[in-house]
Amino acid sequence: MTATAVVTGASSGIGAATARGLAAEGYDVVLVARRADRVEELAAELVKAGHNARAEVLDVTDRDAVDAFAASLPSCDVLVNNAGGAIGTESVATADPADWRAMYEVNVLGVLNMTQALLPALVESGAGTVLVVSSVAGHVVYEGGGGYVAAKHGAHTLAATLRLELCGEPVRVLEIAPGMVKTEEFSLNRLRGDSDAAEAVYAGVPDPLSAEDVADTIVWAITRPAHVNIDLMVVRPRAQAAQHRIHRVA
Ligand code: 8X3
């Protein structure tokens, strides 16, 4: 039987590229996202290319909907928790608590919802994988990033704790922590739709990572033999030696 991979946040960016990559590796792919048109279009594209793929319109922060989805899924071998994002760049002193709450909901509780709901199926598979797409923001702190950094530290903590708790079970827990990745939406969402400001994030950086670069790493980690657990990989562009050390050309 073909292995099934569930990818959240699959309508664009890293999630869409990961769904494509796993489909190319022969997985049956379930593309989870809130936006029906985008995710259905991608699933149709994959099916047309000869892959097994389907779209699931689902908000990972809606626990009842997540449970209903899990109950409808015949089996699950891989869960890629990719849905997430940043809202705003305000300081701790000025941030809107509603933004922090929204970031915690999707980046942490969304991962918790999907993982709890699919864990029985992942154990049942005999060789399950939970992968969390966290961020370098789960491992460092920076000014103006407080709410996102706090949430991504939460996602990292969830992954690390789950790995301890599942020791002895046939389920791996992997974490991929991307640095600067130029996707169509990440910075645009963070900067509340200001496209000039979003473009400026990557200004002069010779080669920021693409969604495909990160997906390549995710797919590589997932396709290692089942006993090989890539605990954590930090993936940055060469031009970003550290959070505050970015090479830009004029
Ligand atoms: C996004 C990377 O550097 O903006 O997760 O925190 S960063």
CSV table of C-alpha atoms and ligand atoms in Angstrom, one decimal:
chain,number,residue,atom,x,y,z
A,1,MET,CA,0.0,0.0,0.0
A,2,THR,CA,1.2,3.5,-0.8
A,3,ALA,CA,2.2,5.7,2.1
A,4,THR,CA,0.1,8.7,2.8
A,5,ALA,CA,1.5,12.1,3.7
A,6,VAL,CA,-0.6,14.9,5.1
A,7,VAL,CA,0.8,18.4,4.5
A,8,THR,CA,-0.7,21.5,6.2
A,9,GLY,CA,-0.4,25.0,4.8
A,10,ALA,CA,-0.3,23.3,1.4
A,11,SER,CA,-1.8,26.1,-0.7
A,12,SER,CA,1.4,28.0,-1.2
A,13,GLY,CA,5.1,28.4,-0.4
A,14,ILE,CA,6.9,25.7,1.5
A,15,GLY,CA,3.8,23.6,2.0
A,16,ALA,CA,2.9,23.5,-1.7
A,17,ALA,CA,6.5,22.7,-2.7
A,18,THR,CA,6.6,19.9,-0.1
A,19,ALA,CA,3.4,18.4,-1.4
A,20,ARG,CA,4.9,18.4,-4.9
A,21,GLY,CA,8.1,16.9,-3.6
A,22,LEU,CA,6.4,14.1,-1.6
A,23,ALA,CA,4.1,13.3,-4.5
A,24,ALA,CA,7.1,13.0,-6.8
A,25,GLU,CA,8.5,10.5,-4.2
A,26,GLY,CA,5.4,8.4,-4.6
A,27,TYR,CA,3.4,9.4,-1.6
A,28,ASP,CA,-0.4,9.7,-1.7
A,29,VAL,CA,-0.6,13.4,-0.7
A,30,VAL,CA,-3.4,15.1,1.3
A,31,LEU,CA,-3.1,18.8,0.9
A,32,VAL,CA,-4.5,20.7,3.8
A,33,ALA,CA,-5.3,24.4,3.7
A,34,ARG,CA,-8.0,26.9,4.4
A,35,ARG,CA,-8.2,28.3,0.9
A,36,ALA,CA,-10.2,26.0,-1.2
A,37,ASP,CA,-9.4,27.4,-4.6
A,38,ARG,CA,-5.6,27.4,-4.2
A,39,VAL,CA,-5.3,23.9,-2.7
A,40,GLU,CA,-7.8,22.3,-5.0
A,41,GLU,CA,-6.0,23.8,-8.0
A,42,LEU,CA,-2.7,22.3,-6.7
A,43,ALA,CA,-4.2,18.9,-6.0
A,44,ALA,CA,-5.8,18.8,-9.5
A,45,GLU,CA,-2.4,19.7,-11.0
A,46,LEU,CA,-0.7,16.8,-9.2
A,47,VAL,CA,-3.4,14.4,-10.2
A,48,LYS,CA,-3.1,15.5,-13.8
A,49,ALA,CA,0.6,14.8,-13.5
A,50,GLY,CA,-0.2,11.2,-12.5
A,51,HIS,CA,0.1,11.5,-8.7
A,52,ASN,CA,-2.3,10.5,-6.0
A,53,ALA,CA,-3.3,13.8,-4.4
A,54,ARG,CA,-6.4,15.4,-2.8
A,55,ALA,CA,-7.3,18.7,-1.3
A,56,GLU,CA,-8.7,19.0,2.2
A,57,VAL,CA,-10.1,22.4,3.1
A,58,LEU,CA,-9.4,22.6,6.8
A,59,ASP,CA,-8.4,25.2,9.4
A,60,VAL,CA,-5.8,23.5,11.7
A,61,THR,CA,-6.9,25.7,14.6
A,62,ASP,CA,-10.4,24.3,14.5
A,63,ARG,CA,-10.1,21.2,16.6
A,64,ASP,CA,-13.5,19.7,15.8
A,65,ALA,CA,-12.8,20.0,12.1
A,66,VAL,CA,-9.3,18.5,12.6
A,67,ASP,CA,-10.8,15.5,14.5
A,68,ALA,CA,-13.4,14.9,11.8
A,69,PHE,CA,-10.7,15.0,9.2
A,70,ALA,CA,-8.6,12.5,11.1
A,71,ALA,CA,-11.5,10.2,11.5
A,72,SER,CA,-12.1,10.2,7.8
A,73,LEU,CA,-8.5,9.3,6.9
A,74,PRO,CA,-8.0,5.6,6.3
A,75,SER,CA,-4.3,5.8,7.2
A,76,CYS,CA,-1.4,8.2,7.7
A,77,ASP,CA,2.3,7.7,7.5
A,78,VAL,CA,3.7,11.2,7.4
A,79,LEU,CA,2.4,14.5,8.9
A,80,VAL,CA,4.1,17.7,7.8
A,81,ASN,CA,3.0,20.5,10.2
A,82,ASN,CA,3.8,23.4,8.0
A,83,ALA,CA,0.9,25.8,8.5
A,84,GLY,CA,2.0,28.9,10.3
A,85,GLY,CA,3.1,32.4,9.9
A,86,ALA,CA,4.0,35.8,11.4
A,87,ILE,CA,1.7,38.8,12.0
A,88,GLY,CA,3.3,42.2,12.6
A,89,THR,CA,6.7,43.5,13.7
A,90,GLU,CA,5.7,45.5,16.7
A,91,SER,CA,7.8,45.6,19.9
A,92,VAL,CA,6.7,43.7,23.0
A,93,ALA,CA,5.7,47.1,24.4
A,94,THR,CA,3.3,47.9,21.5
A,95,ALA,CA,2.2,44.6,20.1
A,96,ASP,CA,-1.5,43.8,19.9
A,97,PRO,CA,-2.3,40.7,22.1
A,98,ALA,CA,-4.8,39.5,19.4
A,99,ASP,CA,-1.9,39.1,17.0
A,100,TRP,CA,0.1,37.1,19.5
A,101,ARG,CA,-2.9,34.9,20.2
A,102,ALA,CA,-3.4,34.3,16.5
A,103,MET,CA,0.2,33.4,16.0
A,104,TYR,CA,0.1,31.0,19.0
A,105,GLU,CA,-3.1,29.4,17.7
A,106,VAL,CA,-1.7,28.5,14.3
A,107,ASN,CA,2.0,27.9,15.0
A,108,VAL,CA,1.5,26.0,18.2
A,109,LEU,CA,-2.0,24.8,18.8
A,110,GLY,CA,-2.5,24.0,15.1
A,111,VAL,CA,0.5,21.7,15.3
A,112,LEU,CA,-0.9,20.2,18.6
A,113,ASN,CA,-4.3,19.6,17.0
A,114,MET,CA,-3.0,17.9,13.9
A,115,THR,CA,-0.5,15.8,15.8
A,116,GLN,CA,-2.8,14.6,18.5
A,117,ALA,CA,-5.5,13.8,16.0
A,118,LEU,CA,-3.2,11.8,13.6
A,119,LEU,CA,-0.9,10.2,16.2
A,120,PRO,CA,-3.0,7.0,16.5
A,121,ALA,CA,-2.8,6.5,12.7
A,122,LEU,CA,0.9,7.3,12.7
A,123,VAL,CA,1.6,4.7,15.4
A,124,GLU,CA,-0.6,2.3,13.6
A,125,SER,CA,1.4,2.7,10.4
A,126,GLY,CA,4.4,1.1,12.1
A,127,ALA,CA,6.8,3.7,10.8
A,128,GLY,CA,5.3,7.2,11.2
A,129,THR,CA,6.8,10.6,10.8
A,130,VAL,CA,5.8,13.9,12.4
A,131,LEU,CA,7.7,16.8,10.9
A,132,VAL,CA,7.4,20.3,12.3
A,133,VAL,CA,8.4,23.2,10.1
A,134,SER,CA,9.5,25.6,12.8
A,135,SER,CA,11.9,28.5,12.1
A,136,VAL,CA,15.2,29.9,13.2
A,137,ALA,CA,12.8,32.0,15.2
A,138,GLY,CA,12.3,28.9,17.4
A,139,HIS,CA,15.9,29.1,18.3
A,140,VAL,CA,16.9,32.7,18.5
A,141,VAL,CA,15.2,36.0,19.5
A,142,TYR,CA,15.2,39.3,17.7
A,143,GLU,CA,13.6,42.7,18.1
A,144,GLY,CA,10.2,43.1,16.7
A,145,GLY,CA,9.7,39.4,16.4
A,146,GLY,CA,8.5,38.7,20.0
A,147,GLY,CA,5.1,37.1,19.3
A,148,TYR,CA,6.4,35.0,16.3
A,149,VAL,CA,9.6,34.1,18.2
A,150,ALA,CA,7.5,33.0,21.2
A,151,ALA,CA,5.2,30.9,19.1
A,152,LYS,CA,8.0,29.2,17.1
A,153,HIS,CA,9.8,28.5,20.4
A,154,GLY,CA,6.5,26.8,21.3
A,155,ALA,CA,6.5,24.7,18.1
A,156,HIS,CA,10.1,23.7,18.8
A,157,THR,CA,9.3,22.8,22.4
A,158,LEU,CA,6.3,20.7,21.2
A,159,ALA,CA,8.5,18.8,18.8
A,160,ALA,CA,11.3,18.2,21.3
A,161,THR,CA,8.9,17.1,24.0
A,162,LEU,CA,7.0,14.8,21.7
A,163,ARG,CA,10.2,13.1,20.6
A,164,LEU,CA,11.0,12.3,24.2
A,165,GLU,CA,7.4,11.1,24.9
A,166,LEU,CA,7.4,8.8,21.8
A,167,CYS,CA,10.7,7.2,22.5
A,168,GLY,CA,10.0,3.4,22.0
A,169,GLU,CA,7.0,4.1,19.6
A,170,PRO,CA,7.4,3.6,15.8
A,171,VAL,CA,7.1,7.4,15.2
A,172,ARG,CA,9.9,9.8,14.4
A,173,VAL,CA,9.7,13.5,15.2
A,174,LEU,CA,11.7,15.8,12.9
A,175,GLU,CA,12.1,19.6,13.0
A,176,ILE,CA,13.2,21.7,10.1
A,177,ALA,CA,14.0,25.3,11.0
A,178,PRO,CA,14.3,27.6,8.0
A,179,GLY,CA,16.0,31.0,8.0
A,180,MET,CA,15.3,33.6,5.3
A,181,VAL,CA,13.1,32.1,2.7
A,182,LYS,CA,11.6,34.2,0.0
A,183,THR,CA,8.0,33.0,-0.5
A,184,GLU,CA,5.1,34.8,-2.1
A,185,GLU,CA,3.3,35.3,1.2
A,186,PHE,CA,5.4,35.0,4.4
A,187,SER,CA,6.7,38.6,4.6
A,188,LEU,CA,3.6,40.1,2.9
A,189,ASN,CA,1.4,38.6,5.7
A,190,ARG,CA,3.9,39.6,8.4
A,191,LEU,CA,3.9,43.2,7.1
A,192,ARG,CA,0.1,43.3,6.7
A,193,GLY,CA,0.0,43.5,2.9
A,194,ASP,CA,2.7,46.2,2.4
A,195,SER,CA,4.4,44.8,-0.7
A,196,ASP,CA,7.2,47.3,-0.7
A,197,ALA,CA,8.2,46.5,2.9
A,198,ALA,CA,7.9,42.8,2.1
A,199,GLU,CA,10.2,43.1,-0.9
A,200,ALA,CA,12.7,45.2,1.2
A,201,VAL,CA,13.2,42.2,3.6
A,202,TYR,CA,15.1,40.5,0.8
A,203,ALA,CA,16.6,43.6,-0.8
A,204,GLY,CA,20.2,42.9,-2.0
A,205,VAL,CA,20.3,39.4,-0.6
A,206,PRO,CA,21.9,37.5,-3.5
A,207,ASP,CA,20.1,34.3,-3.1
A,208,PRO,CA,17.5,33.9,-0.3
A,209,LEU,CA,16.2,30.4,0.1
A,210,SER,CA,13.2,29.4,-2.1
A,211,ALA,CA,10.3,27.3,-0.9
A,212,GLU,CA,11.7,24.6,-3.1
A,213,ASP,CA,15.0,24.7,-1.3
A,214,VAL,CA,13.3,24.1,2.0
A,215,ALA,CA,11.0,21.5,0.6
A,216,ASP,CA,14.0,19.7,-0.8
A,217,THR,CA,15.4,19.4,2.8
A,218,ILE,CA,12.0,18.3,4.2
A,219,VAL,CA,11.6,15.6,1.6
A,220,TRP,CA,15.2,14.4,2.1
A,221,ALA,CA,14.7,14.2,5.9
A,222,ILE,CA,11.4,12.3,5.5
A,223,THR,CA,12.8,9.8,3.0
A,224,ARG,CA,15.7,8.7,5.2
A,225,PRO,CA,15.2,5.1,6.5
A,226,ALA,CA,12.6,4.9,9.3
A,227,HIS,CA,15.3,4.4,12.1
A,228,VAL,CA,17.1,7.6,11.1
A,229,ASN,CA,15.7,10.6,13.0
A,230,ILE,CA,16.8,14.0,11.8
A,231,ASP,CA,16.0,15.8,15.1
A,232,LEU,CA,16.7,19.3,13.9
A,233,MET,CA,18.0,21.0,10.8
A,234,VAL,CA,18.6,24.7,10.5
A,235,VAL,CA,18.5,25.8,6.9
A,236,ARG,CA,19.6,29.3,6.0
A,237,PRO,CA,20.8,30.9,2.8
A,238,ARG,CA,24.6,31.3,2.6
A,239,ALA,CA,24.1,35.1,2.8
A,240,GLN,CA,22.5,34.8,6.2
A,241,ALA,CA,25.3,33.7,8.6
A,242,ALA,CA,23.1,34.6,11.6
A,243,GLN,CA,19.9,36.4,12.3
A,244,HIS,CA,21.5,39.8,12.3
A,245,ARG,CA,24.4,39.0,9.9
A,246,ILE,CA,23.0,39.2,6.4
A,247,HIS,CA,25.1,39.9,3.4
A,248,ARG,CA,23.4,42.4,1.0
A,249,VAL,CA,24.8,43.8,-2.2
A,250,ALA,CA,23.8,47.3,-3.3
B,1,8X3,C1,11.0,33.0,9.2
B,1,8X3,C2,12.4,33.3,9.5
B,1,8X3,O1,14.1,35.0,10.2
B,1,8X3,O2,11.9,35.9,9.7
B,1,8X3,O3,10.6,32.0,9.9
B,1,8X3,O4,12.3,34.6,11.7
B,1,8X3,S1,12.7,34.8,10.3
